[in-house]
Coordinates of N, CA, C and O in Angstrom, one line a residue:
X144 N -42.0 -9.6 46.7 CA -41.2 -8.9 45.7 C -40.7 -10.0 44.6 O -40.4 -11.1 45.0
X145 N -40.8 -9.8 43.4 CA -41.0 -10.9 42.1 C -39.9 -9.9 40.9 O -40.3 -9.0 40.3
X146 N -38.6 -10.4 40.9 CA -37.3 -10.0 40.1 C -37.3 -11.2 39.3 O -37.2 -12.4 39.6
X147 N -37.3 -10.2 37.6 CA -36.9 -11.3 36.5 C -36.1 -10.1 35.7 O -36.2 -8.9 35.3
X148 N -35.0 -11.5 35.5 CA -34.4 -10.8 34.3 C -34.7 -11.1 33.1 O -34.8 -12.3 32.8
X149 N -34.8 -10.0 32.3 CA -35.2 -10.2 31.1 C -34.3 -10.1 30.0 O -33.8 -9.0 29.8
X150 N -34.1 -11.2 29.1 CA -33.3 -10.5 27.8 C -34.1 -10.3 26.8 O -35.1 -10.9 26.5
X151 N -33.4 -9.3 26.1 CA -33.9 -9.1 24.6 C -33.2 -8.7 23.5 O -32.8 -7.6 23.3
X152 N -33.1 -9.9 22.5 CA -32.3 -9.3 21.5 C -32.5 -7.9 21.1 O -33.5 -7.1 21.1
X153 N -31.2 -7.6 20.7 CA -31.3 -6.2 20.3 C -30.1 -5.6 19.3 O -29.1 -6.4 19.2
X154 N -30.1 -4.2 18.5 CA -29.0 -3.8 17.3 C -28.0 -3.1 18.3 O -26.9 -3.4 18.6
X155 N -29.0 -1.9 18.8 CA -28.0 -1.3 19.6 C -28.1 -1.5 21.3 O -27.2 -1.6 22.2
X156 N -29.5 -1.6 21.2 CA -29.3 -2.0 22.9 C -30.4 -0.8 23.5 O -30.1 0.3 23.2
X157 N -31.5 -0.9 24.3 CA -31.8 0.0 25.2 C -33.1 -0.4 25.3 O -33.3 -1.6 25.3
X158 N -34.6 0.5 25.5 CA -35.5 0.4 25.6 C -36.1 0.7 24.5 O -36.9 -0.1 23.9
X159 N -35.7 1.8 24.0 CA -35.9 2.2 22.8 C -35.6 1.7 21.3 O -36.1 2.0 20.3
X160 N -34.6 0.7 21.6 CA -34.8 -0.3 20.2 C -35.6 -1.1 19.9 O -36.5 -1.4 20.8
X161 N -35.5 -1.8 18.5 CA -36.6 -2.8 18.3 C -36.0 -4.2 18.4 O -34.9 -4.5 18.0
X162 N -36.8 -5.0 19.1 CA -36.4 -6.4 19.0 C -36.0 -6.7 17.7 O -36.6 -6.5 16.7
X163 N -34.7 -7.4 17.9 CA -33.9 -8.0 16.6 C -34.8 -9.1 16.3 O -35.6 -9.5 17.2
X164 N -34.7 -9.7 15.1 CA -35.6 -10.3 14.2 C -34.9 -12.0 14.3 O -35.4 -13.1 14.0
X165 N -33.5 -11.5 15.0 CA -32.9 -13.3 15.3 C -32.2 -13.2 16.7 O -31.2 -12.5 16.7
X166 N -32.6 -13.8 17.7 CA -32.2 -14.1 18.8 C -30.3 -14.5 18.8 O -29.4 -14.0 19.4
X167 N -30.4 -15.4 17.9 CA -28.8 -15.9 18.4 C -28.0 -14.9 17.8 O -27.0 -14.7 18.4
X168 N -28.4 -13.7 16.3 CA -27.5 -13.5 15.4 C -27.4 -11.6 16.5 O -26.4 -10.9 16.3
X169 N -28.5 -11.3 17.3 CA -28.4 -10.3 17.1 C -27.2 -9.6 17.6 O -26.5 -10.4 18.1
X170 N -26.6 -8.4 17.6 CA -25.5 -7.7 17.7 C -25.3 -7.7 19.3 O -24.2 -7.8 19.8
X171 N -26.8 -7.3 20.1 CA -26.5 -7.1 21.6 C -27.4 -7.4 22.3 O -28.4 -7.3 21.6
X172 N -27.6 -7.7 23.6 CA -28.7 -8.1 24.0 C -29.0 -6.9 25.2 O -28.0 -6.4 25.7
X173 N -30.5 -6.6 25.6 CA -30.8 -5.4 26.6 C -31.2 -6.4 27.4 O -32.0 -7.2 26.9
X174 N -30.5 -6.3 29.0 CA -30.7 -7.3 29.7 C -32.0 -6.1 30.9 O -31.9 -5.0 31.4
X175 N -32.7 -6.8 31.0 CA -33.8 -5.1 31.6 C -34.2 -6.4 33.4 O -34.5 -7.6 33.5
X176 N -34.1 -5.6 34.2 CA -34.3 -6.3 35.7 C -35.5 -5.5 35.9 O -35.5 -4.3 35.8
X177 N -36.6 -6.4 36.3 CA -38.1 -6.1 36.6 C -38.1 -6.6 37.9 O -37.6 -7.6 38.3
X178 N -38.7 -5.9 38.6 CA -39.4 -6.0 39.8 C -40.7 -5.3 40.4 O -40.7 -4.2 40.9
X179 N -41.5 -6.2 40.4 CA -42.9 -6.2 40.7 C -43.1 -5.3 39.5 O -43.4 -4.1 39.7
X180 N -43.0 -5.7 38.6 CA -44.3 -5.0 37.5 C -43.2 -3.6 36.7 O -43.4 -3.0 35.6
X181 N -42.0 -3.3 37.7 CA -41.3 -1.9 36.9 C -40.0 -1.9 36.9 O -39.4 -1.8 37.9
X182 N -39.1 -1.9 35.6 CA -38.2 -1.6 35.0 C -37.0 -0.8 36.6 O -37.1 0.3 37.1
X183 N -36.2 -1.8 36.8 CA -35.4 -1.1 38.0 C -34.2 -0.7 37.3 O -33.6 0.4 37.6
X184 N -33.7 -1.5 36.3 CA -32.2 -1.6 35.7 C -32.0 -1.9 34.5 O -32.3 -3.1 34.3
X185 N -31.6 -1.0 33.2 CA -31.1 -1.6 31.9 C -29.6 -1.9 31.9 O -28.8 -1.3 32.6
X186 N -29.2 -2.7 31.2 CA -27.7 -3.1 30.8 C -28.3 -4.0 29.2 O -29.1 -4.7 28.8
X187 N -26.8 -3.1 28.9 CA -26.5 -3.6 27.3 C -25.5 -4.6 27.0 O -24.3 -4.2 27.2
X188 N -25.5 -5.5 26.7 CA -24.2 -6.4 26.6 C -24.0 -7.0 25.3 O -24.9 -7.6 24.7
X189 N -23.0 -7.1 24.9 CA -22.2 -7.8 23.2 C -22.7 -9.1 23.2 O -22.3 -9.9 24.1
X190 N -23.8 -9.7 22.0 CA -23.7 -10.7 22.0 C -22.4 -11.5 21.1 O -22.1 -11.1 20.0
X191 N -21.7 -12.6 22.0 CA -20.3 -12.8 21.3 C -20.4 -13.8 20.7 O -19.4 -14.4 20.3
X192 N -21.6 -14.3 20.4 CA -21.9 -15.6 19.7 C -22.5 -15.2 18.5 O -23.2 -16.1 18.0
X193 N -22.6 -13.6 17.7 CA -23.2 -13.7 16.8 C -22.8 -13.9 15.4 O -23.6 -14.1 14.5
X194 N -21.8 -13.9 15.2 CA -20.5 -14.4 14.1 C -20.2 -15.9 14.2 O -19.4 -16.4 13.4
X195 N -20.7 -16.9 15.1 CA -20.3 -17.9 15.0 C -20.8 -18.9 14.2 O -22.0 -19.3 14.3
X196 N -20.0 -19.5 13.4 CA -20.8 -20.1 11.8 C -21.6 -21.2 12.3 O -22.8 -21.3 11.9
X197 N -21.1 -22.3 13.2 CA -21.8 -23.1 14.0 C -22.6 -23.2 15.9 O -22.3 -22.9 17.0
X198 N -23.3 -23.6 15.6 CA -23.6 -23.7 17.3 C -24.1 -22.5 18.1 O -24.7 -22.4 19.2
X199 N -23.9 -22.0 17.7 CA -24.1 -20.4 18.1 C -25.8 -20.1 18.7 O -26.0 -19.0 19.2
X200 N -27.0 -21.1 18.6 CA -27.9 -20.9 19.3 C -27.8 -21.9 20.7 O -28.7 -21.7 21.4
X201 N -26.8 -23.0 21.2 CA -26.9 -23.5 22.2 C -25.7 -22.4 22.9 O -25.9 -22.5 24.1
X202 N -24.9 -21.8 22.7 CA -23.7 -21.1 22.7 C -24.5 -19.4 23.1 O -24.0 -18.5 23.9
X203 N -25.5 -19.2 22.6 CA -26.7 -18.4 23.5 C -27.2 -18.5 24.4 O -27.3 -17.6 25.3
X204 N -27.5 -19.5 24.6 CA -28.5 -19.7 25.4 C -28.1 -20.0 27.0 O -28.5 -19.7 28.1
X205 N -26.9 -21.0 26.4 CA -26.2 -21.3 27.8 C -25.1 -19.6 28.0 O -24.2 -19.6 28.8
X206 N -25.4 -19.0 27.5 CA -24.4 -17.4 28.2 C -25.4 -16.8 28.5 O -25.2 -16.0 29.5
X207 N -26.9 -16.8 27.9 CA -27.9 -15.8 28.8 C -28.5 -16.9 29.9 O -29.3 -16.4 30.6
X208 N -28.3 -18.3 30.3 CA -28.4 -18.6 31.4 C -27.7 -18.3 32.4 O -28.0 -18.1 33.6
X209 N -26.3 -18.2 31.8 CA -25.0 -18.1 33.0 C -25.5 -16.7 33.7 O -25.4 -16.4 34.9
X210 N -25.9 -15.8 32.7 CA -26.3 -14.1 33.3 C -26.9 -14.4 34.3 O -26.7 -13.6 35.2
X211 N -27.8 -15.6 34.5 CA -29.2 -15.3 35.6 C -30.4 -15.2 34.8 O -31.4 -15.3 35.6
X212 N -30.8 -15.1 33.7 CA -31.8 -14.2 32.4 C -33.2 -15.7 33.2 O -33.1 -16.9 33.4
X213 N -34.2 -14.9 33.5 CA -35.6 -15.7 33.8 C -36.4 -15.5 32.5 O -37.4 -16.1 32.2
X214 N -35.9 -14.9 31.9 CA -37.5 -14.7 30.4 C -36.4 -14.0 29.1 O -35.5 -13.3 29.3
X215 N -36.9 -14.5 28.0 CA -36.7 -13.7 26.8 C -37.4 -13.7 26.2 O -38.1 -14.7 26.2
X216 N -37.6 -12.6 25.2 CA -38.4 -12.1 25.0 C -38.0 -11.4 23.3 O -37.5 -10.3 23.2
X217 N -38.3 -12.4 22.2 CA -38.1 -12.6 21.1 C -38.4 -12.4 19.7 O -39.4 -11.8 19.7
X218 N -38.1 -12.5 18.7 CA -39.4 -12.8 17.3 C -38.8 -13.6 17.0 O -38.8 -13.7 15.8
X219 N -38.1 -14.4 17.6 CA -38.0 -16.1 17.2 C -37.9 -17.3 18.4 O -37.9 -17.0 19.6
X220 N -37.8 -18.5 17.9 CA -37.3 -19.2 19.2 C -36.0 -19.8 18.9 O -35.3 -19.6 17.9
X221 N -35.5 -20.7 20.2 CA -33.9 -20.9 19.7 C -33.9 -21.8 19.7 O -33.3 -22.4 20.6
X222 N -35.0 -22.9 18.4 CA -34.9 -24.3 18.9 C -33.4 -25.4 19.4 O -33.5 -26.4 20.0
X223 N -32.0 -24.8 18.8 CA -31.0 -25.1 19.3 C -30.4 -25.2 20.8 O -29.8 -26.1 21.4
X224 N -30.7 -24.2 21.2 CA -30.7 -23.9 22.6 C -31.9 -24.0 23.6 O -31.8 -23.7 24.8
X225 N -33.0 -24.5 22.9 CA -34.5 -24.7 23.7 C -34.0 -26.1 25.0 O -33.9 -25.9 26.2
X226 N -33.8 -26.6 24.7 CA -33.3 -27.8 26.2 C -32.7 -27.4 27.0 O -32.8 -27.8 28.2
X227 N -31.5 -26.2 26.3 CA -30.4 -25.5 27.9 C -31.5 -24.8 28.8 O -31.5 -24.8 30.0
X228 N -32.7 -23.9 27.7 CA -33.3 -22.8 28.3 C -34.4 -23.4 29.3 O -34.7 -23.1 30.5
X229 N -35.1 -24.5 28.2 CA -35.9 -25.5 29.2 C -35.4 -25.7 30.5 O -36.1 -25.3 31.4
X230 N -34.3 -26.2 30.7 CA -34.0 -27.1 31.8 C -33.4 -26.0 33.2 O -33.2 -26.4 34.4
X231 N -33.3 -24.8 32.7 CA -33.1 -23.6 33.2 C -34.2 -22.7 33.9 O -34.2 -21.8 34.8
X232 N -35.0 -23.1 33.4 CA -36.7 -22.4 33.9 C -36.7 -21.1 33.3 O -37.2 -20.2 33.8
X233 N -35.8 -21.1 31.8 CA -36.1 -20.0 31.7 C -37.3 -19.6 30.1 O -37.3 -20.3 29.1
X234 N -38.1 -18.3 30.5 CA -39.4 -19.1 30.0 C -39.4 -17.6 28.8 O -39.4 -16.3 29.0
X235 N -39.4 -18.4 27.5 CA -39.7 -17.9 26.0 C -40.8 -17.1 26.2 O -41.8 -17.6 26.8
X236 N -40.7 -15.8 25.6 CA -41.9 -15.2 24.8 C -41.8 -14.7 23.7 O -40.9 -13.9 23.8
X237 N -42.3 -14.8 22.5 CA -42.1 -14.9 21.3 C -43.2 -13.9 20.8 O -44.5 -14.0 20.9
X238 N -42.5 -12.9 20.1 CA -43.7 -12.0 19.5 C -43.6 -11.9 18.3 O -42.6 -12.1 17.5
X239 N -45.1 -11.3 17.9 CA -45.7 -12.1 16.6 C -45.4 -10.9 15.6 O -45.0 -11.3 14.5
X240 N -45.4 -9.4 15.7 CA -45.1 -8.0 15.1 C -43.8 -7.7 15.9 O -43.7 -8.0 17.1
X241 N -42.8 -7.1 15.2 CA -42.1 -6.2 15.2 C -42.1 -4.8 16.4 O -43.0 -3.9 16.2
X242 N -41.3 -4.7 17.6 CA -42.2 -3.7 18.8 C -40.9 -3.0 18.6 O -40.1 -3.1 17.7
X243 N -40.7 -2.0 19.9 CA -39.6 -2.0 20.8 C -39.3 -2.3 22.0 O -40.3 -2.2 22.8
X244 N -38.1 -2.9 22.4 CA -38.1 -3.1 23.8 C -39.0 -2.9 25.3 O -39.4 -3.7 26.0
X245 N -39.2 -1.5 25.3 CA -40.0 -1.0 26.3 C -41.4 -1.2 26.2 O -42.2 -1.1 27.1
X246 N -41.8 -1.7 24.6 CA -42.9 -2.1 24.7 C -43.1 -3.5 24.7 O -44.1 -3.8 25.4
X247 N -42.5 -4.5 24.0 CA -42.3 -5.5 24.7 C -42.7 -6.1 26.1 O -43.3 -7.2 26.3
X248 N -42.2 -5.3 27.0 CA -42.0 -5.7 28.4 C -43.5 -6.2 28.6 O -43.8 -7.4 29.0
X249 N -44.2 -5.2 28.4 CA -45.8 -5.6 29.0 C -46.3 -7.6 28.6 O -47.1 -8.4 29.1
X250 N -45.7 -7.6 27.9 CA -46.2 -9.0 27.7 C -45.4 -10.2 28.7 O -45.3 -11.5 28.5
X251 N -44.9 -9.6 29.8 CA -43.9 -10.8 30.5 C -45.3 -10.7 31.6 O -45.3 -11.5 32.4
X252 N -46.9 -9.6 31.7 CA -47.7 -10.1 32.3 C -48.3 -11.4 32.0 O -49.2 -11.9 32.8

């Protein structure tokens, strides 16, 4: 049995949105729990670092590590926060077009 949490920036939150276009700025993140290959649990949560005029991508990174988060899943990276996420094992995917969420997912194969 193989459980990852996944975040994904997001406006409003769910499966049904589209990945936000900025990881640190976005409004909320859909935290989605995978196991073995299928979506067990969504949760939406306030990102509270997105108003912050400074710092605000290590100030991500280290709050979706504290969650537990094993993967995110992006259209950017957080080079600010890449060393917390590095040193965390938690492992960037970065997409190239514009998706939604639920479609998204398939690429954590």
């Amino acid at each position: 049995m193989v459980k990852t949490l996944v975040a994904v920036p997001t406006s409003k939150g769910g499966l049904d949105d589209e990945v936000h276009e900025s990881l640190v700025r976005a409004e909320t993140f859909t935290l989605v729990e995978v196991e073995d290959g299928a979506v067990k649990e969504v949760k939406v949560i306030e990102n509270p670092y997105r108003r912050e005029p400074y710092g605000a991508g290590s100030k991500v990174a280290l709050f979706l590590v504290n969650l537990g988060v094993n993967a995110i899943i992006s259209r950017t990276d957080c080079p600010k926060g890449k060393m917390i996420l590095d040193s965390a094992g938690v492992k960037m995917i970065i997409l190239d077009t514009p998706m939604k969420v639920g479609d998204a997912l398939w690429k954590l194969r």
